[in-house]
Coordinates of N, CA and C in Angstrom, one line a residue:
Chain M
G150 N -57.2 22.9 45.4 CA -57.4 22.0 46.6 C -56.4 22.2 47.6
E151 N -56.6 21.5 48.7 CA -55.6 21.6 49.8 C -54.3 20.9 49.4
D152 N -53.2 21.5 49.9 CA -51.9 20.9 49.5 C -50.9 21.1 50.7
V153 N -50.1 20.1 50.9 CA -49.0 20.2 51.9 C -47.7 19.9 51.3
E154 N -46.7 20.7 51.4 CA -45.5 20.5 50.7 C -44.3 20.5 51.7
Q155 N -43.4 19.6 51.4 CA -42.2 19.5 52.2 C -41.0 19.2 51.3
S156 N -39.8 19.6 51.7 CA -38.6 19.1 51.0 C -38.5 17.6 51.2
L157 N -37.9 16.9 50.3 CA -37.9 15.5 50.3 C -36.8 14.9 51.2
F158 N -35.7 15.6 51.3 CA -34.5 15.0 52.0 C -33.8 16.1 52.8
L159 N -33.3 15.6 54.0 CA -32.5 16.4 54.9 C -31.4 15.5 55.5
S160 N -30.2 16.0 55.5 CA -29.1 15.2 56.1 C -28.3 16.1 57.1
V161 N -28.1 15.6 58.3 CA -27.4 16.3 59.3 C -26.4 15.4 60.0
R162 N -25.6 16.0 60.8 CA -24.6 15.3 61.6 C -25.2 15.1 63.0
E163 N -24.8 13.9 63.6 CA -25.3 13.6 64.9 C -24.9 14.8 65.9
G164 N -25.8 15.2 66.7 CA -25.5 16.3 67.6 C -26.0 17.6 67.1
D165 N -26.1 17.8 65.8 CA -26.6 19.0 65.3 C -28.1 19.1 65.4
S166 N -28.7 20.3 65.2 CA -30.1 20.5 65.1 C -30.6 20.2 63.7
S167 N -31.8 19.6 63.6 CA -32.5 19.4 62.3 C -33.7 20.3 62.3
V168 N -33.9 20.9 61.1 CA -35.1 21.7 60.9 C -35.8 21.2 59.6
I169 N -37.0 20.7 59.8 CA -37.8 20.2 58.7 C -38.9 21.2 58.4
N170 N -39.0 21.7 57.2 CA -40.0 22.7 56.9 C -41.2 22.2 56.1
C171 N -42.3 22.9 56.2 CA -43.5 22.4 55.6 C -44.3 23.7 55.3
T172 N -45.0 23.7 54.1 CA -46.0 24.7 53.8 C -47.3 24.1 53.5
Y173 N -48.4 24.8 53.8 CA -49.7 24.3 53.5 C -50.5 25.4 52.9
T174 N -51.7 25.0 52.4 CA -52.5 26.0 51.6 C -53.8 26.2 52.3
D175 N -54.3 25.2 53.1 CA -55.7 25.3 53.5 C -55.8 26.3 54.7
S176 N -56.4 27.4 54.6 CA -56.4 28.4 55.6 C -57.4 28.0 56.7
S177 N -58.2 27.0 56.5 CA -59.2 26.6 57.5 C -58.6 25.5 58.4
S178 N -57.3 25.2 58.2 CA -56.7 24.1 59.0 C -56.7 24.5 60.4
T179 N -57.2 23.6 61.3 CA -57.2 23.9 62.7 C -56.0 23.4 63.4
Y180 N -55.5 22.3 63.0 CA -54.3 21.6 63.6 C -53.3 21.3 62.5
L181 N -52.0 21.5 63.0 CA -50.9 21.1 62.1 C -50.1 20.1 62.9
Y182 N -49.7 19.1 62.3 CA -49.0 18.0 63.1 C -48.0 17.3 62.3
W183 N -47.2 16.5 63.0 CA -46.1 15.7 62.4 C -46.3 14.2 62.8
Y184 N -46.1 13.4 61.8 CA -46.0 12.0 62.0 C -44.6 11.5 61.6
K185 N -44.1 10.5 62.2 CA -42.8 9.9 62.0 C -42.9 8.5 61.5
Q186 N -42.2 8.1 60.5 CA -42.1 6.8 60.0 C -40.7 6.2 60.1
E187 N -40.5 5.3 61.0 CA -39.2 4.7 61.1 C -39.1 3.5 60.1
P188 N -37.9 3.2 59.8 CA -37.7 2.1 58.7 C -38.5 0.9 59.1
G189 N -39.2 0.4 58.1 CA -39.9 -0.9 58.3 C -41.2 -0.8 59.2
A190 N -41.6 0.5 59.5 CA -42.7 0.6 60.4 C -43.8 1.5 59.8
G191 N -44.9 1.6 60.4 CA -46.0 2.5 59.9 C -45.7 3.9 60.5
L192 N -46.6 4.8 60.1 CA -46.4 6.2 60.6 C -47.0 6.3 62.1
Q193 N -46.4 7.2 62.8 CA -46.8 7.4 64.2 C -46.9 8.8 64.5
L194 N -47.9 9.3 65.3 CA -48.0 10.7 65.7 C -46.8 11.1 66.5
L195 N -46.2 12.2 66.1 CA -45.0 12.7 66.9 C -45.4 13.9 67.7
T196 N -46.1 14.9 67.2 CA -46.5 16.1 67.9 C -47.5 16.9 67.1
Y197 N -48.2 17.8 67.7 CA -49.1 18.6 66.9 C -49.1 20.0 67.5
I198 N -49.7 21.0 66.8 CA -49.9 22.3 67.3 C -51.2 22.9 66.8
F199 N -51.9 23.6 67.7 CA -53.2 24.2 67.4 C -52.9 25.4 66.5
S200 N -53.8 25.8 65.7 CA -53.5 26.9 64.7 C -53.4 28.3 65.3
N201 N -53.9 28.4 66.6 CA -53.8 29.7 67.2 C -52.5 29.8 68.1
M202 N -51.6 28.8 68.0 CA -50.4 28.9 68.7 C -49.2 29.2 67.7
D203 N -48.2 29.8 68.2 CA -47.0 30.1 67.4 C -45.9 29.0 67.6
M204 N -45.8 28.4 68.8 CA -44.8 27.5 69.1 C -45.2 26.5 70.1
K205 N -44.7 25.3 70.0 CA -44.9 24.3 71.0 C -43.6 23.5 71.2
Q206 N -43.2 23.3 72.4 CA -42.0 22.6 72.7 C -42.3 21.3 73.4
D207 N -41.6 20.2 73.1 CA -41.8 18.9 73.7 C -40.5 18.2 73.7
Q208 N -39.8 18.4 74.8 CA -38.4 17.8 75.0 C -37.5 18.3 73.9
R209 N -37.0 17.4 73.0 CA -36.1 17.9 72.0 C -36.8 18.4 70.8
L210 N -38.1 18.4 70.7 CA -38.9 18.8 69.6 C -39.4 20.2 69.8
T211 N -39.3 21.1 68.8 CA -39.9 22.4 68.8 C -40.7 22.6 67.5
V212 N -41.9 22.9 67.6 CA -42.7 23.2 66.4 C -43.0 24.7 66.4
L213 N -42.7 25.2 65.2 CA -43.0 26.7 65.0 C -44.0 26.8 63.9
L214 N -45.0 27.7 64.1 CA -46.1 27.9 63.1 C -46.1 29.4 62.8
N215 N -46.0 29.7 61.5 CA -46.3 31.0 61.0 C -47.5 30.9 60.2
K216 N -48.6 31.3 60.8 CA -49.9 31.1 60.2 C -50.1 32.1 59.0
K217 N -49.5 33.2 59.1 CA -49.6 34.2 58.0 C -49.0 33.7 56.7
D218 N -47.9 33.0 56.8 CA -47.2 32.5 55.7 C -47.6 31.0 55.4
K219 N -48.4 30.5 56.3 CA -48.8 29.0 56.2 C -47.5 28.2 56.2
H220 N -46.6 28.4 57.1 CA -45.4 27.7 57.2 C -45.2 27.0 58.6
L221 N -44.9 25.8 58.6 CA -44.7 25.0 59.8 C -43.3 24.4 59.8
S222 N -42.7 24.4 60.9 CA -41.3 23.7 61.0 C -41.2 22.8 62.2
L223 N -40.4 21.8 62.1 CA -40.1 20.9 63.2 C -38.6 20.9 63.4
R224 N -38.3 21.4 64.6 CA -36.8 21.4 64.9 C -36.6 20.3 65.9
I225 N -35.5 19.5 65.6 CA -35.1 18.4 66.5 C -33.7 18.8 67.0
A226 N -33.6 19.1 68.3 CA -32.4 19.4 68.9 C -31.5 18.2 69.2
D227 N -30.2 18.4 69.1 CA -29.3 17.2 69.4 C -29.7 16.0 68.7
T228 N -29.8 16.1 67.4 CA -30.3 15.0 66.6 C -29.4 13.7 66.8
Q229 N -30.1 12.6 66.9 CA -29.4 11.3 67.1 C -29.6 10.4 65.9
T230 N -28.8 9.4 65.8 CA -29.0 8.4 64.7 C -30.3 7.8 64.7
G231 N -30.9 7.6 65.9 CA -32.2 7.0 66.0 C -33.3 7.9 65.5
D232 N -33.0 9.2 65.2 CA -34.0 10.1 64.7 C -34.1 9.9 63.2
S233 N -33.2 9.1 62.6 CA -33.3 8.9 61.1 C -34.7 8.3 60.8
A234 N -35.4 8.9 60.0 CA -36.8 8.4 59.7 C -37.4 9.4 58.6
I235 N -38.6 9.1 58.2 CA -39.3 10.0 57.3 C -40.3 10.7 58.2
Y236 N -40.4 12.1 58.1 CA -41.2 12.9 58.8 C -42.3 13.5 57.9
F237 N -43.6 13.2 58.3 CA -44.7 13.7 57.5 C -45.3 14.9 58.2
C238 N -45.5 16.0 57.5 CA -46.2 17.1 57.9 C -47.7 16.9 57.5
A239 N -48.6 17.4 58.3 CA -50.0 17.2 58.0 C -50.8 18.4 58.6
E240 N -52.0 18.6 58.0 CA -52.9 19.6 58.4 C -54.3 19.0 58.6
G241 N -55.1 19.5 59.5 CA -56.4 18.9 59.7 C -57.4 19.9 60.2
N242 N -58.6 19.6 59.9 CA -59.8 20.3 60.6 C -60.8 19.2 60.9
A243 N -62.0 19.7 61.2 CA -63.0 18.7 61.7 C -63.2 17.5 60.8
G244 N -63.2 17.7 59.5 CA -63.6 16.6 58.7 C -62.5 16.0 57.8
K245 N -61.3 16.5 57.9 CA -60.3 16.1 56.9 C -58.9 16.3 57.4
S246 N -58.0 15.4 57.0 CA -56.6 15.5 57.3 C -55.9 15.3 55.9
T247 N -54.8 16.1 55.7 CA -54.0 16.1 54.5 C -52.6 15.9 54.9
F248 N -51.9 15.0 54.3 CA -50.5 14.7 54.6 C -49.6 15.1 53.4
G249 N -48.4 15.6 53.8 CA -47.4 15.9 52.8 C -46.7 14.6 52.3
D250 N -45.7 14.8 51.5 CA -44.9 13.6 50.9 C -44.0 13.0 51.9
G251 N -43.6 13.7 52.9 CA -42.6 13.2 53.9 C -41.2 13.7 53.6
T252 N -40.5 14.0 54.6 CA -39.1 14.4 54.5 C -38.2 13.3 55.1
T253 N -37.3 12.8 54.3 CA -36.4 11.7 54.8 C -35.2 12.4 55.5
L254 N -35.1 12.2 56.8 CA -34.0 12.7 57.6 C -32.9 11.6 57.8
T255 N -31.7 12.0 57.3 CA -30.6 11.0 57.5 C -29.6 11.7 58.5
V256 N -29.3 11.0 59.5 CA -28.4 11.5 60.6 C -27.1 10.7 60.4
K257 N -26.0 11.5 60.2 CA -24.7 10.8 60.0 C -23.9 10.9 61.3
P258 N -23.2 9.8 61.6 CA -22.4 9.8 62.9 C -21.2 10.7 62.8
Chain V
N123 N -47.4 -8.6 67.9 CA -47.5 -7.2 68.4 C -48.8 -6.5 68.0
A124 N -49.3 -5.7 68.8 CA -50.6 -5.0 68.5 C -50.3 -4.0 67.4
G125 N -51.3 -3.7 66.6 CA -51.1 -2.7 65.6 C -51.9 -3.0 64.4
V126 N -51.5 -2.4 63.3 CA -52.1 -2.6 62.0 C -51.2 -3.5 61.1
T127 N -51.8 -4.5 60.6 CA -51.1 -5.5 59.7 C -51.6 -5.5 58.3
Q128 N -50.7 -5.2 57.4 CA -51.1 -5.2 56.0 C -50.4 -6.4 55.3
T129 N -51.2 -7.0 54.3 CA -50.5 -8.0 53.5 C -51.1 -7.8 52.1
P130 N -50.2 -8.1 51.1 CA -48.8 -8.4 51.2 C -48.0 -7.1 51.4
K131 N -46.7 -7.3 51.5 CA -45.8 -6.1 51.6 C -45.4 -5.6 50.2
F132 N -45.2 -6.6 49.3 CA -44.9 -6.2 47.9 C -45.7 -7.0 47.0
Q133 N -46.0 -6.4 45.8 CA -46.8 -7.1 44.8 C -46.5 -6.5 43.5
V134 N -46.4 -7.4 42.5 CA -46.3 -7.0 41.1 C -47.5 -7.6 40.3
L135 N -48.2 -6.7 39.7 CA -49.4 -7.2 38.9 C -49.2 -6.8 37.4
K136 N -49.8 -7.6 36.6 CA -49.9 -7.2 35.2 C -51.2 -6.3 35.0
T137 N -51.1 -5.4 34.0 CA -52.3 -4.6 33.7 C -53.5 -5.5 33.5
G138 N -54.6 -5.2 34.2 CA -55.9 -5.9 34.0 C -56.1 -7.0 35.1
Q139 N -55.0 -7.3 35.8 CA -55.2 -8.3 36.9 C -55.9 -7.7 38.1
S140 N -56.5 -8.6 38.9 CA -57.2 -8.1 40.1 C -56.4 -8.6 41.3
M141 N -56.6 -7.9 42.4 CA -56.0 -8.3 43.7 C -56.7 -7.6 44.8
T142 N -56.6 -8.2 46.0 CA -57.1 -7.6 47.2 C -56.0 -7.4 48.2
L143 N -55.9 -6.1 48.7 CA -55.0 -5.8 49.8 C -55.7 -6.0 51.1
Q144 N -55.1 -6.8 52.0 CA -55.7 -7.1 53.3 C -55.2 -6.1 54.4
C145 N -56.0 -5.8 55.3 CA -55.6 -5.0 56.4 C -56.4 -5.4 57.6
A146 N -55.7 -5.6 58.7 CA -56.4 -6.0 60.0 C -55.8 -5.2 61.2
Q147 N -56.6 -4.8 62.1 CA -56.1 -4.1 63.3 C -56.7 -4.8 64.5
D148 N -55.9 -4.9 65.6 CA -56.3 -5.6 66.8 C -56.4 -4.6 68.0
M149 N -56.7 -3.4 67.7 CA -56.9 -2.4 68.7 C -58.3 -2.0 69.0
N150 N -59.2 -2.7 68.4 CA -60.7 -2.4 68.6 C -61.0 -1.0 68.1
H151 N -60.4 -0.6 67.1 CA -60.6 0.8 66.6 C -61.9 0.8 65.7
N152 N -62.6 2.0 65.8 CA -63.8 2.2 65.0 C -63.5 2.4 63.6
S153 N -62.5 3.3 63.3 CA -62.3 3.7 61.9 C -61.1 3.1 61.3
M154 N -61.3 2.9 60.0 CA -60.1 2.3 59.2 C -60.1 3.1 57.9
Y155 N -58.8 3.2 57.3 CA -58.6 4.0 56.2 C -57.6 3.3 55.2
W156 N -57.8 3.7 53.9 CA -56.8 3.3 52.9 C -56.3 4.5 52.3
Y157 N -54.9 4.6 52.2 CA -54.2 5.8 51.6 C -53.3 5.2 50.5
R158 N -53.0 6.1 49.5 CA -51.9 5.8 48.6 C -50.9 6.9 48.7
Q159 N -49.7 6.5 48.5 CA -48.6 7.5 48.6 C -47.8 7.5 47.3
D160 N -47.8 8.7 46.7 CA -47.1 8.9 45.4 C -46.2 10.1 45.5
P161 N -45.0 10.1 44.9 CA -44.1 11.2 45.0 C -44.8 12.5 44.5
G162 N -44.7 13.6 45.3 CA -45.2 14.8 45.0 C -46.7 15.0 45.2
M163 N -47.3 13.9 45.7 CA -48.8 14.0 45.9 C -49.2 13.8 47.4
G164 N -48.3 13.5 48.2 CA -48.6 13.3 49.6 C -49.4 12.0 49.8
L165 N -49.9 11.8 51.0 CA -50.8 10.7 51.2 C -52.2 11.1 50.8
R166 N -52.8 10.3 50.0 CA -54.2 10.6 49.5 C -55.1 9.5 50.0
L167 N -56.2 10.0 50.5 CA -57.2 9.0 51.0 C -58.0 8.4 49.9
I168 N -58.1 7.1 49.9 CA -58.8 6.4 48.9 C -60.3 6.1 49.4
Y169 N -60.4 5.4 50.5 CA -61.6 5.1 51.1 C -61.4 5.1 52.6
Y170 N -62.5 5.4 53.3 CA -62.4 5.1 54.8 C -63.7 4.5 55.3
S171 N -63.6 3.9 56.5 CA -64.8 3.3 57.1 C -64.9 3.8 58.5
A172 N -65.9 4.4 58.8 CA -66.1 5.0 60.2 C -66.5 3.9 61.2
S173 N -67.1 2.9 60.7 CA -67.6 1.8 61.5 C -67.9 0.6 60.7
E174 N -68.0 -0.6 61.3 CA -68.3 -1.8 60.6 C -69.6 -1.6 59.8
G175 N -69.5 -2.0 58.5 CA -70.7 -1.9 57.7 C -70.8 -0.6 56.9
T176 N -70.0 0.4 57.2 CA -70.0 1.7 56.5 C -68.7 2.0 55.8
T177 N -68.8 2.5 54.6 CA -67.6 2.9 53.9 C -67.9 4.2 53.2
D178 N -66.9 5.1 53.0 CA -67.1 6.4 52.3 C -65.9 6.6 51.4
K179 N -66.2 7.3 50.3 CA -65.1 7.6 49.3 C -64.2 8.7 49.9
G180 N -63.0 8.6 49.6 CA -62.0 9.6 49.9 C -61.7 10.5 48.7
E181 N -60.5 10.9 48.6 CA -60.1 11.8 47.6 C -59.9 11.1 46.2
V182 N -59.4 9.9 46.2 CA -59.1 9.2 44.9 C -59.7 7.8 44.9
P183 N -61.0 7.6 44.9 CA -61.6 6.3 45.0 C -61.7 5.5 43.7
N184 N -61.5 6.2 42.5 CA -61.8 5.5 41.3 C -60.8 4.4 41.0
G185 N -61.4 3.3 40.6 CA -60.6 2.1 40.3 C -60.4 1.2 41.5
Y186 N -61.0 1.5 42.7 CA -60.9 0.7 43.9 C -62.3 0.4 44.5
N187 N -62.3 -0.7 45.2 CA -63.5 -1.0 46.0 C -63.0 -1.4 47.4
V188 N -63.8 -1.3 48.4 CA -63.4 -1.7 49.7 C -64.5 -2.5 50.4
S189 N -64.1 -3.2 51.4 CA -65.0 -4.0 52.2 C -64.6 -4.0 53.6
R190 N -65.6 -3.5 54.5 CA -65.3 -3.6 55.9 C -66.0 -4.9 56.4
L191 N -65.2 -5.9 56.4 CA -65.7 -7.3 56.7 C -66.2 -7.4 58.1
N192 N -65.5 -6.8 59.0 CA -65.9 -6.8 60.5 C -65.1 -5.6 61.1
K193 N -65.1 -5.5 62.4 CA -64.5 -4.4 63.0 C -63.0 -4.4 62.8
R194 N -62.4 -5.6 62.7 CA -61.0 -5.7 62.6 C -60.4 -5.5 61.2
E195 N -61.2 -5.9 60.1 CA -60.6 -6.0 58.8 C -61.2 -5.0 57.8
F196 N -60.3 -4.5 57.0 CA -60.8 -3.5 55.9 C -59.9 -3.8 54.7
S197 N -60.5 -4.3 53.7 CA -59.8 -4.7 52.5 C -60.0 -3.8 51.3
L198 N -59.0 -3.7 50.5 CA -59.0 -2.8 49.3 C -58.8 -3.7 48.1
R199 N -59.7 -3.5 47.1 CA -59.7 -4.4 46.0 C -59.4 -3.5 44.7
L200 N -58.5 -4.0 43.9 CA -58.3 -3.5 42.6 C -58.9 -4.5 41.6
E201 N -60.0 -4.1 40.9 CA -60.6 -5.1 40.0 C -59.9 -5.3 38.7
S202 N -59.3 -4.2 38.2 CA -58.6 -4.3 36.9 C -57.4 -3.3 37.0
A203 N -56.3 -3.9 37.5 CA -55.2 -3.0 37.8 C -54.6 -2.2 36.6
A204 N -54.2 -1.0 36.8 CA -53.7 -0.1 35.8 C -52.3 0.4 36.3
P205 N -51.4 0.7 35.3 CA -50.1 1.3 35.7 C -50.2 2.5 36.6
S206 N -51.3 3.3 36.5 CA -51.5 4.5 37.3 C -51.7 4.1 38.8
Q207 N -52.0 2.8 39.0 CA -52.2 2.4 40.4 C -50.9 1.9 41.1
T208 N -49.8 2.0 40.4 CA -48.5 1.7 41.0 C -48.3 2.8 42.1
S209 N -48.1 2.3 43.3 CA -48.0 3.2 44.4 C -47.6 2.4 45.7
V210 N -47.5 3.1 46.8 CA -47.4 2.5 48.1 C -48.7 2.7 48.8
Y211 N -49.3 1.7 49.3 CA -50.6 1.7 49.9 C -50.5 1.5 51.4
F212 N -51.1 2.4 52.1 CA -51.1 2.4 53.6 C -52.5 2.2 54.1
C213 N -52.6 1.3 55.0 CA -53.9 1.1 55.8 C -53.6 1.8 57.1
A214 N -54.7 2.3 57.7 CA -54.6 3.0 59.0 C -55.9 2.7 59.8
S215 N -55.8 2.8 61.1 CA -57.0 2.8 61.9 C -56.9 3.8 63.0
S216 N -58.1 4.1 63.6 CA -58.1 5.2 64.6 C -59.3 4.8 65.5
A217 N -59.1 5.2 66.8 CA -60.1 5.0 67.8 C -61.3 6.0 67.6
G218 N -61.0 7.1 66.9 CA -62.0 8.0 66.6 C -62.9 7.6 65.4
T219 N -63.8 8.5 65.0 CA -64.7 8.2 63.9 C -64.5 9.2 62.8
G220 N -63.5 10.0 62.8 CA -63.2 10.9 61.8 C -61.8 11.0 61.4
H221 N -61.2 12.2 61.3 CA -59.9 12.3 60.8 C -59.1 13.2 61.7
R222 N -59.4 13.1 63.0 CA -58.7 13.9 64.0 C -57.4 13.3 64.4
F223 N -56.5 13.2 63.5 CA -55.3 12.5 63.7 C -54.2 13.1 64.5
W224 N -54.5 14.4 65.0 CA -53.6 15.1 65.8 C -53.8 14.9 67.3
V225 N -54.9 14.2 67.6 CA -55.3 14.1 69.0 C -54.8 12.8 69.5
P226 N -53.9 12.8 70.5 CA -53.5 11.5 71.2 C -54.7 10.8 71.7
G227 N -54.9 9.6 71.3 CA -56.1 8.9 71.6 C -57.0 8.7 70.4
T228 N -56.9 9.6 69.4 CA -57.6 9.3 68.2 C -56.6 9.4 67.0
E229 N -55.3 9.4 67.3 CA -54.4 9.4 66.2 C -54.5 8.2 65.3
A230 N -54.0 8.3 64.1 CA -54.0 7.2 63.2 C -52.8 6.3 63.4
F231 N -53.1 5.0 63.4 CA -52.0 4.0 63.5 C -51.9 3.4 62.1
F232 N -50.8 3.5 61.5 CA -50.6 3.1 60.1 C -49.9 1.7 60.1
G233 N -50.2 1.0 59.0 CA -49.5 -0.3 58.7 C -48.2 0.1 58.1
Q234 N -47.4 -1.0 57.7 CA -46.1 -0.8 57.2 C -46.1 -0.4 55.7
G235 N -47.2 -0.6 55.1 CA -47.4 -0.2 53.6 C -47.2 -1.5 52.7
T236 N -47.9 -1.3 51.6 CA -47.8 -2.4 50.5 C -47.3 -1.6 49.3
R237 N -46.1 -2.1 48.8 CA -45.6 -1.5 47.5 C -46.1 -2.3 46.4
L238 N -47.0 -1.7 45.6 CA -47.6 -2.3 44.4 C -47.1 -1.7 43.1
T239 N -46.7 -2.6 42.3 CA -46.2 -2.2 40.9 C -47.1 -2.9 39.9
V240 N -47.7 -2.1 39.0 CA -48.5 -2.6 37.9 C -47.8 -2.4 36.6
V241 N -47.5 -3.5 35.9 CA -46.7 -3.4 34.7 C -47.6 -3.7 33.4

């Protein structure tokens, strides 16, 4: 079946870049995207990329997609303490979305 | 505040007990969903409802029932709780009628989660 995998934890220092990695198995995925869950809150859409794109940049966020290896990454430039959260990788097509376990990002001052 | 509200936030049940998790959204969304989150398994869809009066099974529906009481509310019921149902449960809603959660405008809005322990 379809599967989305991510590392569970990442710790960085404030001001550094964070890179959160994700792999997926469903080759029919049309969209890959990221949700963010801040402490005590529900998940919220952060950004997404269409499967025929290699990269998408949105302010401090850069999403890279390697479709051949089914690898997705989210880079956060100049990471701030407010970026501390759980980041969920997900894949989707017309009828289904699949979420990973989430990566807990801790930003140290 | 507008959004998705789940109750309770925490619950401990004994094996065999029943309970209902409540979910309500005030965004006039068409679709509502129940997920469970377990380490190493990602978020797995239990049931979803594309509109009032309709419900469909997701990936892991066994042991659960749902009820779309009206457009706002979507409840999840455990009739006879089992330790395997220990999990964090998330309710979500979307303005769309499917699972196009990457599209701004039809993204999923999630509640804060309910941490359920069955002993």
